[in-house]
GROMACS .gro file of C-alpha atoms in nm:
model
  447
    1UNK     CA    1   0.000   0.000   0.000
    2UNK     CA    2   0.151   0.319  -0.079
    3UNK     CA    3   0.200   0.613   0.173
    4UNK     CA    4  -0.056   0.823  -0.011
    5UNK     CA    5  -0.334   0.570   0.003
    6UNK     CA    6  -0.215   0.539   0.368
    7UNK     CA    7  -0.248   0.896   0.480
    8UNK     CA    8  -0.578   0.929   0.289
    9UNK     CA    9  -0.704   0.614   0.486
   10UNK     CA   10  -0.580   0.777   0.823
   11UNK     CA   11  -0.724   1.098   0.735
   12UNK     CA   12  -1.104   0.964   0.669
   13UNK     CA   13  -1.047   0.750   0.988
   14UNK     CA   14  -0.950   1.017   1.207
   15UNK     CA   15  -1.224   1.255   1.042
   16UNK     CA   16  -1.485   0.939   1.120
   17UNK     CA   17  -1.457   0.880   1.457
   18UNK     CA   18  -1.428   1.278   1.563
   19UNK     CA   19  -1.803   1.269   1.403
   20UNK     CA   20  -1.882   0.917   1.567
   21UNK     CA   21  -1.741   1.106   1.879
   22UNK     CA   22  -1.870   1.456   1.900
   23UNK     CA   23  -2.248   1.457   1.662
   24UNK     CA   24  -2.511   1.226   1.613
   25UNK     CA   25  -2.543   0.943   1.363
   26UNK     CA   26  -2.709   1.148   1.076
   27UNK     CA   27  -2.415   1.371   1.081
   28UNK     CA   28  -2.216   1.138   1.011
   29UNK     CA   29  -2.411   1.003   0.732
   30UNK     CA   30  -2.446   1.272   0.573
   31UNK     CA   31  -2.057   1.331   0.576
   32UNK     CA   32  -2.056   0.987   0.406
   33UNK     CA   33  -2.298   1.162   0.141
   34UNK     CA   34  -2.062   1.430   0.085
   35UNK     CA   35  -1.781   1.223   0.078
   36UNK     CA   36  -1.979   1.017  -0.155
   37UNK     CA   37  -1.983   1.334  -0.421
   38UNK     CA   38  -1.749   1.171  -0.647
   39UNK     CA   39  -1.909   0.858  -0.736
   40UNK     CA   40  -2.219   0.977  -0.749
   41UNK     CA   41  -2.112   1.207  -0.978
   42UNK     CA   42  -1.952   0.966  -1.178
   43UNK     CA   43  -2.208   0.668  -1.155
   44UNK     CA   44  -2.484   0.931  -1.201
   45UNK     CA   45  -2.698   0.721  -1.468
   46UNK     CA   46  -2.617   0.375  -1.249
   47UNK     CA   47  -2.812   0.534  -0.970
   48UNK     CA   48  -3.065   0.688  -1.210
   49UNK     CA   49  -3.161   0.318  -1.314
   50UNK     CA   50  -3.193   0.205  -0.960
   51UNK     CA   51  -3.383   0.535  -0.921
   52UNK     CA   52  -3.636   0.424  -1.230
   53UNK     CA   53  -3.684   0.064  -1.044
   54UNK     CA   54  -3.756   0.213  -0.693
   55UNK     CA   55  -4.008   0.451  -0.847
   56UNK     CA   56  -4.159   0.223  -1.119
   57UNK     CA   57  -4.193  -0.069  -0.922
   58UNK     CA   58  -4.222   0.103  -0.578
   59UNK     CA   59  -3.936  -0.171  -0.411
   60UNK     CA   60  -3.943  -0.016  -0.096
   61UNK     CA   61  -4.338  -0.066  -0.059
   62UNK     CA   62  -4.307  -0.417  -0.186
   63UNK     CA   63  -4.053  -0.485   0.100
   64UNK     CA   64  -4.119  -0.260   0.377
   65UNK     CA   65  -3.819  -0.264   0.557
   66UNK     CA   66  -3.653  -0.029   0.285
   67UNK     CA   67  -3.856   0.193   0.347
   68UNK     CA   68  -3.707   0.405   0.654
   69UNK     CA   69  -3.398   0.424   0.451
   70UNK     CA   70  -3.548   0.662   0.200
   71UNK     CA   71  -3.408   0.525  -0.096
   72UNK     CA   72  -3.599   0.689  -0.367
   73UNK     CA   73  -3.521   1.006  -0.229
   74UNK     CA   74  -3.167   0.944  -0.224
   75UNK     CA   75  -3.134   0.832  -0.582
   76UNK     CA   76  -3.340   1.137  -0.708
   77UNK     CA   77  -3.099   1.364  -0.531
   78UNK     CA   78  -2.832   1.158  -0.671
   79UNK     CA   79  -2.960   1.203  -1.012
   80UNK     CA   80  -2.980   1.557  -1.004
   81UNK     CA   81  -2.671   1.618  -0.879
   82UNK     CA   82  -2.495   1.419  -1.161
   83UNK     CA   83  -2.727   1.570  -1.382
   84UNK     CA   84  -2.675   1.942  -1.283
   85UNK     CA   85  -2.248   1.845  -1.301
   86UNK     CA   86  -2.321   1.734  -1.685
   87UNK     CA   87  -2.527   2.073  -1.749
   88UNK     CA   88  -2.261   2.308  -1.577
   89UNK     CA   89  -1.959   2.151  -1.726
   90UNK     CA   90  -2.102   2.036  -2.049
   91UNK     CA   91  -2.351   2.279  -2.150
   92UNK     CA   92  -2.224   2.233  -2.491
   93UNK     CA   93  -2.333   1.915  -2.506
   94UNK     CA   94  -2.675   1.939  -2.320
   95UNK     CA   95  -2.925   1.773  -2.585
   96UNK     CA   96  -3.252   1.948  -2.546
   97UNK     CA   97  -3.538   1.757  -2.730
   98UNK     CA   98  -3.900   1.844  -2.866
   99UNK     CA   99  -4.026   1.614  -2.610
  100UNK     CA  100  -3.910   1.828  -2.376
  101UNK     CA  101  -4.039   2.173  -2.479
  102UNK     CA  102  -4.375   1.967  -2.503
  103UNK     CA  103  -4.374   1.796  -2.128
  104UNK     CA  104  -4.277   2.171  -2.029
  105UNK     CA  105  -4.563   2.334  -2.149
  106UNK     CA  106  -4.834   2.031  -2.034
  107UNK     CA  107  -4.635   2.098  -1.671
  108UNK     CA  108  -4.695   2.451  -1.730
  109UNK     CA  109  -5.037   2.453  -1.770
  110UNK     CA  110  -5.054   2.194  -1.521
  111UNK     CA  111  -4.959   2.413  -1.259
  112UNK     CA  112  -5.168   2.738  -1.404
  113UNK     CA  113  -5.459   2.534  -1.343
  114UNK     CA  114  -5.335   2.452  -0.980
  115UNK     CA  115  -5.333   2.825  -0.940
  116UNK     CA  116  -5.692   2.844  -1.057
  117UNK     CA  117  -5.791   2.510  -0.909
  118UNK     CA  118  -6.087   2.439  -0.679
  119UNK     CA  119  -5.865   2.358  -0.417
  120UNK     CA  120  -5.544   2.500  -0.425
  121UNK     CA  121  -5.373   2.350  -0.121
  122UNK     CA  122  -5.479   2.034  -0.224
  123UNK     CA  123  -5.297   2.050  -0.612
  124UNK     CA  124  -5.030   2.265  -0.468
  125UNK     CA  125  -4.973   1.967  -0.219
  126UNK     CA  126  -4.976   1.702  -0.588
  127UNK     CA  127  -4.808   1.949  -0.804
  128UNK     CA  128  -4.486   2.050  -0.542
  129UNK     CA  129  -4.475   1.674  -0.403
  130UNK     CA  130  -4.499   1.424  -0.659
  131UNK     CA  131  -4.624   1.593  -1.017
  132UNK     CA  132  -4.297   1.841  -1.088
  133UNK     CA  133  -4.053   1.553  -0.931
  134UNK     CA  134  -4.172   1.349  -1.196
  135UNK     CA  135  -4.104   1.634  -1.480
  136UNK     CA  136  -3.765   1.675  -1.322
  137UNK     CA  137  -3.675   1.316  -1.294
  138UNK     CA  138  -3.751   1.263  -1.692
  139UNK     CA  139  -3.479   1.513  -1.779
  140UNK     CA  140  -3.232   1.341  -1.556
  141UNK     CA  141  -3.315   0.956  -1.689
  142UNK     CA  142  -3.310   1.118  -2.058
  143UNK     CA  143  -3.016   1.342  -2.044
  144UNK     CA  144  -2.779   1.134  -1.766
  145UNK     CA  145  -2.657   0.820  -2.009
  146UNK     CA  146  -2.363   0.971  -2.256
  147UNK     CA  147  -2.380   0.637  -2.472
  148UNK     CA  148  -2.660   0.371  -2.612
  149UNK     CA  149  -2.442   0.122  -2.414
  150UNK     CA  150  -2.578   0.215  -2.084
  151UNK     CA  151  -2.955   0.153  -2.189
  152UNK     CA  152  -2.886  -0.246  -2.262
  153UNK     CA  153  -2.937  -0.369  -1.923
  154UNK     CA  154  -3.219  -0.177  -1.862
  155UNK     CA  155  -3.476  -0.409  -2.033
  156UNK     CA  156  -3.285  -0.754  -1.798
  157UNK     CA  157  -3.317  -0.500  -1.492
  158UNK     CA  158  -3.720  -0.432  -1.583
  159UNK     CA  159  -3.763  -0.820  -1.603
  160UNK     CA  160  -3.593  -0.876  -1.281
  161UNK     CA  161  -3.786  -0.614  -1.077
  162UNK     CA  162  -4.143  -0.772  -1.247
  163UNK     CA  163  -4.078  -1.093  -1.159
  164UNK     CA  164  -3.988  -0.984  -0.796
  165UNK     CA  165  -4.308  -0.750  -0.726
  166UNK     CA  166  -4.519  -1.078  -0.921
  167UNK     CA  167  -4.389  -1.322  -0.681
  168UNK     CA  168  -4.484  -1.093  -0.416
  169UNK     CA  169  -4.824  -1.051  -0.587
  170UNK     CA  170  -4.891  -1.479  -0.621
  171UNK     CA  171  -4.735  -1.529  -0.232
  172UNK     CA  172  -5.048  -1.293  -0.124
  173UNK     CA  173  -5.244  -1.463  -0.320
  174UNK     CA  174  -5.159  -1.827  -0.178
  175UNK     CA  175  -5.119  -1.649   0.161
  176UNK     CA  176  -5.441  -1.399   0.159
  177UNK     CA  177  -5.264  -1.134   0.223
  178UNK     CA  178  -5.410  -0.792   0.135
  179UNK     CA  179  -5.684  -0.959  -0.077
  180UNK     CA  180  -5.989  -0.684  -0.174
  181UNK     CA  181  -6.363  -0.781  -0.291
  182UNK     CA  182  -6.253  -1.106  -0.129
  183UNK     CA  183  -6.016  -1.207  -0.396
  184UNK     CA  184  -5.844  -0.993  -0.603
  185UNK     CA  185  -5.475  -0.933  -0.499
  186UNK     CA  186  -5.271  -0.594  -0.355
  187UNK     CA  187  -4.948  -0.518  -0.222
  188UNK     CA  188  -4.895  -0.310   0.081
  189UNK     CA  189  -5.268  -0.205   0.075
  190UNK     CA  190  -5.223  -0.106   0.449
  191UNK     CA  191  -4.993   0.171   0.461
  192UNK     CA  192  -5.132   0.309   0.152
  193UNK     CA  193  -4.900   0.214  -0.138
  194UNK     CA  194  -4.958   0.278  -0.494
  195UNK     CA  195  -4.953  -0.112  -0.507
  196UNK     CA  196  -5.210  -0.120  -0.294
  197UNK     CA  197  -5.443  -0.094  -0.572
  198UNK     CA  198  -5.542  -0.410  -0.786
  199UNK     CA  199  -5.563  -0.203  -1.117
  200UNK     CA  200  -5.199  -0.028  -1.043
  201UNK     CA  201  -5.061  -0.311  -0.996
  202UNK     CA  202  -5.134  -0.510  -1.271
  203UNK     CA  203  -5.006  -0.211  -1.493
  204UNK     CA  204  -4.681  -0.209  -1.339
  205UNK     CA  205  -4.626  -0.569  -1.391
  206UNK     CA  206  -4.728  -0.532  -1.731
  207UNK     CA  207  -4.460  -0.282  -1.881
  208UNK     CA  208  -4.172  -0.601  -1.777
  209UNK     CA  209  -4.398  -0.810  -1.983
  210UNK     CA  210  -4.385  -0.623  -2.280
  211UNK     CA  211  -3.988  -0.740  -2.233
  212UNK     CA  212  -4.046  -1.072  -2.200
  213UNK     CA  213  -4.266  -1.110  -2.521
  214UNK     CA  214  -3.977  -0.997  -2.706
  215UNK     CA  215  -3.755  -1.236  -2.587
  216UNK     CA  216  -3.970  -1.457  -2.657
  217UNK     CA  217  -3.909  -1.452  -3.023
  218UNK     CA  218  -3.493  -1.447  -2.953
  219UNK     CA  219  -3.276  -1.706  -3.159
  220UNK     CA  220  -3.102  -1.876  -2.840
  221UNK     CA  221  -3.363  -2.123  -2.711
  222UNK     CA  222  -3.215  -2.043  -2.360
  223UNK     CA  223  -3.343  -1.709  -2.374
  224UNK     CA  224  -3.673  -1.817  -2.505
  225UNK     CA  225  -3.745  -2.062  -2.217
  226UNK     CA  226  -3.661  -1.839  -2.001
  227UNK     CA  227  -3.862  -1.567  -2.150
  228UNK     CA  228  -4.175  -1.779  -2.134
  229UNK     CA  229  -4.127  -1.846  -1.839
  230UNK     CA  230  -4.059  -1.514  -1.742
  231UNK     CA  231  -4.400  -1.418  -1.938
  232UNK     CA  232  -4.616  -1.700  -1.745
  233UNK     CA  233  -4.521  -1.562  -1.404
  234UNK     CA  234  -4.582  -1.231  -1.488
  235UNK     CA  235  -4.938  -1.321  -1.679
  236UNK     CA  236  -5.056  -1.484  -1.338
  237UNK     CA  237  -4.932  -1.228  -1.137
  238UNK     CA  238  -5.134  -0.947  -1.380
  239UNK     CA  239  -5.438  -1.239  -1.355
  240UNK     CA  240  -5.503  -1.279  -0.945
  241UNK     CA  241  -5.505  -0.887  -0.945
  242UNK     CA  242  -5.826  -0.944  -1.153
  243UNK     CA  243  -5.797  -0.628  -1.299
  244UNK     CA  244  -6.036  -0.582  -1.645
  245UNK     CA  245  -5.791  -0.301  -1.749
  246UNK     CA  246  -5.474  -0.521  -1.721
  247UNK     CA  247  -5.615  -0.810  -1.900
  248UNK     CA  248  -5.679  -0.539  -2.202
  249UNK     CA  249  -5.327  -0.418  -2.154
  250UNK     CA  250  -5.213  -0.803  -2.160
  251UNK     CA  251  -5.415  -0.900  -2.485
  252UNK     CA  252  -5.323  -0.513  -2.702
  253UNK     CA  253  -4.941  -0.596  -2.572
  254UNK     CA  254  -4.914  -0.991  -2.723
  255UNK     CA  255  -5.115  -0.893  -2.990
  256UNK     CA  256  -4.847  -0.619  -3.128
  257UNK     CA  257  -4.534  -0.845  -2.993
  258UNK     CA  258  -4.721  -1.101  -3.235
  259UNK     CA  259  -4.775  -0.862  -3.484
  260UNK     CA  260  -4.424  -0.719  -3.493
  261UNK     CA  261  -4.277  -1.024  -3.561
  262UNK     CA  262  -4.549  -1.268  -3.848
  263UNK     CA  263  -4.583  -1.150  -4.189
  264UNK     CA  264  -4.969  -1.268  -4.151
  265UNK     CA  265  -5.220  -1.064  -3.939
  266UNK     CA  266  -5.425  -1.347  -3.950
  267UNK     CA  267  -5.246  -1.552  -3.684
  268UNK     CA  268  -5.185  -1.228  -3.425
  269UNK     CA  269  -5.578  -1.257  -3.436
  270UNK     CA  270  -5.631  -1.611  -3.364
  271UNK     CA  271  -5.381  -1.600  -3.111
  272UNK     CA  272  -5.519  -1.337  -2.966
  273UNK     CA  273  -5.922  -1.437  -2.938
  274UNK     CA  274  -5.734  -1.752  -2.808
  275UNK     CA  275  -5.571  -1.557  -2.513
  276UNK     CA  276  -5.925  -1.399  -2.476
  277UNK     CA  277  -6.127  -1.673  -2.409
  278UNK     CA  278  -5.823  -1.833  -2.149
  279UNK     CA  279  -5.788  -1.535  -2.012
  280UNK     CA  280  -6.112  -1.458  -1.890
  281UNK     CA  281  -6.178  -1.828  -1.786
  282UNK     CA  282  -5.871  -1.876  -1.610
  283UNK     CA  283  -5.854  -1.524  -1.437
  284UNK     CA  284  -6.225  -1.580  -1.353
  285UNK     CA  285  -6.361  -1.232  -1.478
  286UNK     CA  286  -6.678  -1.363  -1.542
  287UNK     CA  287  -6.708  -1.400  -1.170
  288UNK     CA  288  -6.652  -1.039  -1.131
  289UNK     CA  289  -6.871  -0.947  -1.392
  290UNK     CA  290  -7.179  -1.155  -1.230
  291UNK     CA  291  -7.056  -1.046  -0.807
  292UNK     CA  292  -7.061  -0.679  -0.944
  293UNK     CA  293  -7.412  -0.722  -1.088
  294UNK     CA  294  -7.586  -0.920  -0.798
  295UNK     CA  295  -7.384  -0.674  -0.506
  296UNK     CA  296  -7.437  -0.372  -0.652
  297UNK     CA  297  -7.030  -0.257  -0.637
  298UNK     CA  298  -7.088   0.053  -0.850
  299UNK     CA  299  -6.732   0.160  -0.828
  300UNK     CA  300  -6.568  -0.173  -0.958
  301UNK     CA  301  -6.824  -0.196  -1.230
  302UNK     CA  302  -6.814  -0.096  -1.565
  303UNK     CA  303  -7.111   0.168  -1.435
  304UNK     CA  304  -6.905   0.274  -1.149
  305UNK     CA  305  -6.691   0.375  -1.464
  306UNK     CA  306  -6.923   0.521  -1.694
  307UNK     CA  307  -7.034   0.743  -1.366
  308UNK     CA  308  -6.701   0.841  -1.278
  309UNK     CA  309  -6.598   0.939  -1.646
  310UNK     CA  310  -6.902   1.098  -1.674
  311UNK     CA  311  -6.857   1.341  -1.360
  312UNK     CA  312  -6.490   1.413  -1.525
  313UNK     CA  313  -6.669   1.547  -1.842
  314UNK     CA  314  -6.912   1.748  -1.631
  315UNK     CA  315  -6.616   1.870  -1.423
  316UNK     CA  316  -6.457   1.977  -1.773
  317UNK     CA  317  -6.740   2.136  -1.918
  318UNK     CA  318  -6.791   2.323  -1.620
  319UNK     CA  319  -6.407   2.424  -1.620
  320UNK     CA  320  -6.326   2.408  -1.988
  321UNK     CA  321  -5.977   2.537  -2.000
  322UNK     CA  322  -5.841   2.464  -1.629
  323UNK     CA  323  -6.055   2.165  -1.503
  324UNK     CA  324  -6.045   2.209  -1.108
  325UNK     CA  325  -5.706   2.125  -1.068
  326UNK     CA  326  -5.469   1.894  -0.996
  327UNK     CA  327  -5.570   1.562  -0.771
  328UNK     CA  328  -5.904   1.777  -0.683
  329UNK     CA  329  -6.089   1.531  -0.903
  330UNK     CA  330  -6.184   1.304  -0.578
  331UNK     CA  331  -6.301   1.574  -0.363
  332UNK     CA  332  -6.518   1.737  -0.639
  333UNK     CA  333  -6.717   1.379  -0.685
  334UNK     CA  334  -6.983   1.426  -0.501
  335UNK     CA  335  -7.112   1.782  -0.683
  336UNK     CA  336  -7.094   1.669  -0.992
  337UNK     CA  337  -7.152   1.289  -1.022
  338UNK     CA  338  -7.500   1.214  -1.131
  339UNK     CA  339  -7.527   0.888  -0.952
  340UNK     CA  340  -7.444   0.947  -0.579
  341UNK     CA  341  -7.425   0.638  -0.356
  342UNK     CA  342  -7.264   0.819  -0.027
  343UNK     CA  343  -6.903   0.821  -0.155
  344UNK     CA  344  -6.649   0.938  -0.373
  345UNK     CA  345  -6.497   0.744  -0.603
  346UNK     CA  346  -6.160   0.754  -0.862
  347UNK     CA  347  -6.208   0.831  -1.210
  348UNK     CA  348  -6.042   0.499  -1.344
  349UNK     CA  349  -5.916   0.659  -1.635
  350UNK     CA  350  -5.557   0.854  -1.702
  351UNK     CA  351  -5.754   1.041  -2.008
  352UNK     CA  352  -6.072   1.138  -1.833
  353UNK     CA  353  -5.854   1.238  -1.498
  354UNK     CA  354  -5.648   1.519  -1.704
  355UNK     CA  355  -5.972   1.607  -1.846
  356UNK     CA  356  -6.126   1.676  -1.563
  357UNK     CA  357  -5.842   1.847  -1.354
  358UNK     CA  358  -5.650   2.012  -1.639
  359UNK     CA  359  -5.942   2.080  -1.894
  360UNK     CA  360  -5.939   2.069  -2.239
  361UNK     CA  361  -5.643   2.222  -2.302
  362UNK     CA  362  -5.508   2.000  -2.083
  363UNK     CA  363  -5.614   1.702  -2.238
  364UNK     CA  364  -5.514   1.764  -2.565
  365UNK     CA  365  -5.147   1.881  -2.469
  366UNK     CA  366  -5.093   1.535  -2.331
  367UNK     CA  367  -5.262   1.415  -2.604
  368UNK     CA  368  -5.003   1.590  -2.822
  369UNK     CA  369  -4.751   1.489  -2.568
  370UNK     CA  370  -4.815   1.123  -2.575
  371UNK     CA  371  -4.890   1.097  -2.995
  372UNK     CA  372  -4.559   1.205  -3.027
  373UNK     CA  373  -4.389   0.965  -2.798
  374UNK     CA  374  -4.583   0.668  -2.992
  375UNK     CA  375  -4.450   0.834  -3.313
  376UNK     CA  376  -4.066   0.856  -3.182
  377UNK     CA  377  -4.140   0.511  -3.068
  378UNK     CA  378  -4.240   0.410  -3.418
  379UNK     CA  379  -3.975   0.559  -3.542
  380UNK     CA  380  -3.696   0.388  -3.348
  381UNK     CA  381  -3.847   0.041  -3.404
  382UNK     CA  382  -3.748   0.089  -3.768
  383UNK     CA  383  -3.368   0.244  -3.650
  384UNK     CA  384  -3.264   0.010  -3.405
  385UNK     CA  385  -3.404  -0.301  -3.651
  386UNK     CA  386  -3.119  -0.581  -3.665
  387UNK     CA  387  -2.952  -0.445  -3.406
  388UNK     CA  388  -2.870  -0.550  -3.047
  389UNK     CA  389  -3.112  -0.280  -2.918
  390UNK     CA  390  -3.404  -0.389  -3.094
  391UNK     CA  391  -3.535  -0.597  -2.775
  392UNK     CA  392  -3.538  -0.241  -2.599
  393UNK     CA  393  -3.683  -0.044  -2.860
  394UNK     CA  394  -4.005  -0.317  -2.933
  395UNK     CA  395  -3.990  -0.291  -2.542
  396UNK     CA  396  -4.028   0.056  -2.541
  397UNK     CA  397  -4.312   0.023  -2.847
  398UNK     CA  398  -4.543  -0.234  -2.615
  399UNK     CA  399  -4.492  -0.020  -2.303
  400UNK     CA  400  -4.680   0.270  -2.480
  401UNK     CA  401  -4.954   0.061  -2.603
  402UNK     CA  402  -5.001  -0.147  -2.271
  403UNK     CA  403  -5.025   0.224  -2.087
  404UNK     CA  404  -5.227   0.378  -2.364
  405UNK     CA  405  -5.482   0.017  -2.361
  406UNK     CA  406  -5.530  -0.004  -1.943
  407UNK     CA  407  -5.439   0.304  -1.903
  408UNK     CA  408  -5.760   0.427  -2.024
  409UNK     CA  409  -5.903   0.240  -1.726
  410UNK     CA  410  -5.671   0.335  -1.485
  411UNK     CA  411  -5.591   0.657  -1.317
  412UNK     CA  412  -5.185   0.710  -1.426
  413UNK     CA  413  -5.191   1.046  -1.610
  414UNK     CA  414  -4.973   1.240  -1.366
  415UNK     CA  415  -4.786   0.932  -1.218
  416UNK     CA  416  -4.446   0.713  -1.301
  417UNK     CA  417  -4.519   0.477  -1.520
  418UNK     CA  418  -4.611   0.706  -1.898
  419UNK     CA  419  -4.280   0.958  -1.787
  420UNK     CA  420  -4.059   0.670  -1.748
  421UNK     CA  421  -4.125   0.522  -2.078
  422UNK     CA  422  -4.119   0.898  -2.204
  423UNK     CA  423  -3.778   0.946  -2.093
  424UNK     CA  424  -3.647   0.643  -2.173
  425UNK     CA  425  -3.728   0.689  -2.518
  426UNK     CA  426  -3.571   1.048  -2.549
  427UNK     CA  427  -3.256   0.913  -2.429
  428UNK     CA  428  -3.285   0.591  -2.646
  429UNK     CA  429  -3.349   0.846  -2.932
  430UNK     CA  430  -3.084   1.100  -2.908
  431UNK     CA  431  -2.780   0.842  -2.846
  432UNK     CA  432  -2.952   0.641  -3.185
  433UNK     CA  433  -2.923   0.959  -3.398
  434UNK     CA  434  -2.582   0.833  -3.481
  435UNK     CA  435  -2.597   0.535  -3.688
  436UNK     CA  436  -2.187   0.455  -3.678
  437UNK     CA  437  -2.143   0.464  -3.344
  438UNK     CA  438  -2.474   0.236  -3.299
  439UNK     CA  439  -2.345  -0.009  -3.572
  440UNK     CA  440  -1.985   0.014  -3.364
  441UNK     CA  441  -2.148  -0.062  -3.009
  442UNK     CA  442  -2.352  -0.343  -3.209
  443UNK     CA  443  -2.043  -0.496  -3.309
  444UNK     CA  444  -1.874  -0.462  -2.996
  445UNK     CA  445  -2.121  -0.612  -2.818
  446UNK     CA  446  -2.174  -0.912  -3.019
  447UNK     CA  447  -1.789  -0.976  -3.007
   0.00000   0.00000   0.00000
């Protein structure tokens, strides 16, 4: 060991146990976080993956003891801090994309209608706490990676994390744990996670699926077995949620990865009213269809729907340009629903719930804003064709239609799951533009 390493060994020693010795515990942790500076720095984009896997797939809810560690919030701050480095020092070669001017003017009139909004410390609360983290976040996961490399293991990482929140999903299943309407399956339903919502989850377990249906069609039989079987764990986890809006995701999403890869649209179809009719008799809808009707559960219905989305429209036509504002659509249930049965109720749809709170103009910037993501989308399944990062950009492809399919049934317009696929597919694009350095890292990483 040299005497450099030595001293610099000594020195952090010394400087530890004065802290240990004189301040509490979080001092001292947060000296490690300064101390940290470098790597975090330097790892920026590492930390920004981890930071898309804690947020997409809400880890720390699925396994509750991370969660007094605060890891989310550490990886955001990580991620900014790399990513305001890379601005300062390499303005020059700060990428700014259309996307972006687009997502800034949807969060822009996002939070003029949270000026204007029925209740303002209520969207304040949604638009300072969650809503313009998220807008942040998607300029650090598009603008932190510096090559196309970095993005490969993202798609393996996706898989991983699915497979991990599914197994949680079946074990409550066997174990009837946190089971709602006596059967259908949550995750940490009692401390309030996003998981805790049958509907939610099945939509985050199906963006890892659209990653294992493209493996599915990989040469290497290896891959493929293990991509089925991948694809059957993550089809009964999306199936005990018993979620009407997942099952549509599931069928739209094998129907494309079908699609995408036969010369004949007539067997996408077969397969597909196929998965239908298994589907539905193997996840037992029908059961749900008939307990709905004979209870009376309005708000798991398909009425309970048509009522909510209704009150959005009213909310909208009452509010055309600003809606009533951010996360206000809950409270302002009751005065505008025309079928009142003592409670307020979601509004099961990410369309109808930027209607509603955002207005028309609201609704047709994110319309704007997520046409054009389907078009970049299109647009890099043709690039990235043949190459190694085809599996990521069909990935990317079945992500958007499995949120644009069940996500018209659930409520995810101002949460994770479309803004992750957003940025990912900025950052996909903009280290693509450059078709010899893609053929290059192709070639280096078949070697």
């Amino acid at each position: 060991m040299t005497k450099t390493r030595q001293v610099v060994i000594a020195f952090l020693a010394t400087i530890s146990s004065y802290v240990i010795s004189q301040y509490t515990l979080k001092h001292y942790f947060a000296l490690l976080g300064i101390l940290a500076i470098p790597f975090v720095i330097k790892r920026a984009f590492l930390l920004c993956i981890w930071f898309i896997l804690f947020s997409y797939f809400r880890l720390h809810e699925a396994m509750p003891w991370l969660e007094p560690f605060k890891i989310p919030q550490l990886l955001a701050l990580s991620c900014l801090a790399g990513l305001s480095w890379q601005v300062w020092f390499n303005f020059r070669g700060f990428q700014w994309h259309s996307l972006h001017t687009w997502l800034l003017i949807f969060a822009l009139w996002v939070a003029i209608c949270c000026v204007l909004a029925s209740n303002r410390t209520e969207s304040f609360e949604m638009l300072t706490g969650n809503f313009s983290k998220i807008v942040l976040m998607v300029f650090a996961i598009s603008l932190l990676p510096t090559n196309i490399n970095q993005l490969k293991r993202i798609p393996l990482l996706l898989i991983l994390c699915g497979l991990l929140i599914a197994f949680f999903t079946l074990y409550n299943k066997v174990h009837g744990i946190g089971l709602v309407e006596e059967t259908r399956v949550t995750i940490g339903r009692e401390f309030g996670s996003m998981l805790g919502d049958p509907n939610d989850l099945s939509l985050v377990l199906l963006f890892p699926l659209s990653f294992t249906l493209v493996y599915i069609f990989n040469p290497s039989h290896l891959i493929k077995c293990l991509a089925i079987a991948a694809t059957l764990m993550l089809l009964a986890g999306i199936m005990v949620t018993e979620s009407r809006g997942g099952q549509l995701g599931v069928i739209s999403v094998i129907f494309m990865a079908i699609l995408l890869h036969s010369r004949n649209i007539v067997i996408p179809i077969a397969i597909t009213v196929v998965g239908i009719i298994i589907l539905f008799a193997v996840a037992g809808l029908e059961n749900r269809f008939v307990s709905s009707a004979s209870s009376g559960t309005i708000d798991e219905s398909a009425m309970g729907r048509i009522h909510a989305w209704t009150a959005a429209v009213l909310m909208a036509v009452d509010n055309p340009m600003t809606g009533v504002g951010l996360g206000n659509f809950y409270n302002n249930y009751f005065f505008y629903t025309l079928h009142w049965d003592t409670k307020n109720h979601a509004v099961h749809s990410s369309w109808f719930e930027v209607l509603s709170e955002n207005g028309f103009v609201g609704l047709l910037l994110f319309a704007i804003l997520v046409i054009k993501a389907f078009k970049l989308s299109y647009r890099l399944l043709h690039r990235l064709k043949h190459s190694n990062y085809q599996p990521l950009a069909e990935g990317l492809w079945l992500g958007m239609i499995s949120f644009s399919v069940s996500g018209t049934f659930l409520t995810q317009g101002t949460t994770w799951p479309f803004y992750i696929l957003l940025s990912l597919l900025i950052a996909t694009d903009r280290l693509s533009q450059d078709s010899t350095q893609l053929y290059q890292h192709s070639q280096h990483a078949g070697t």
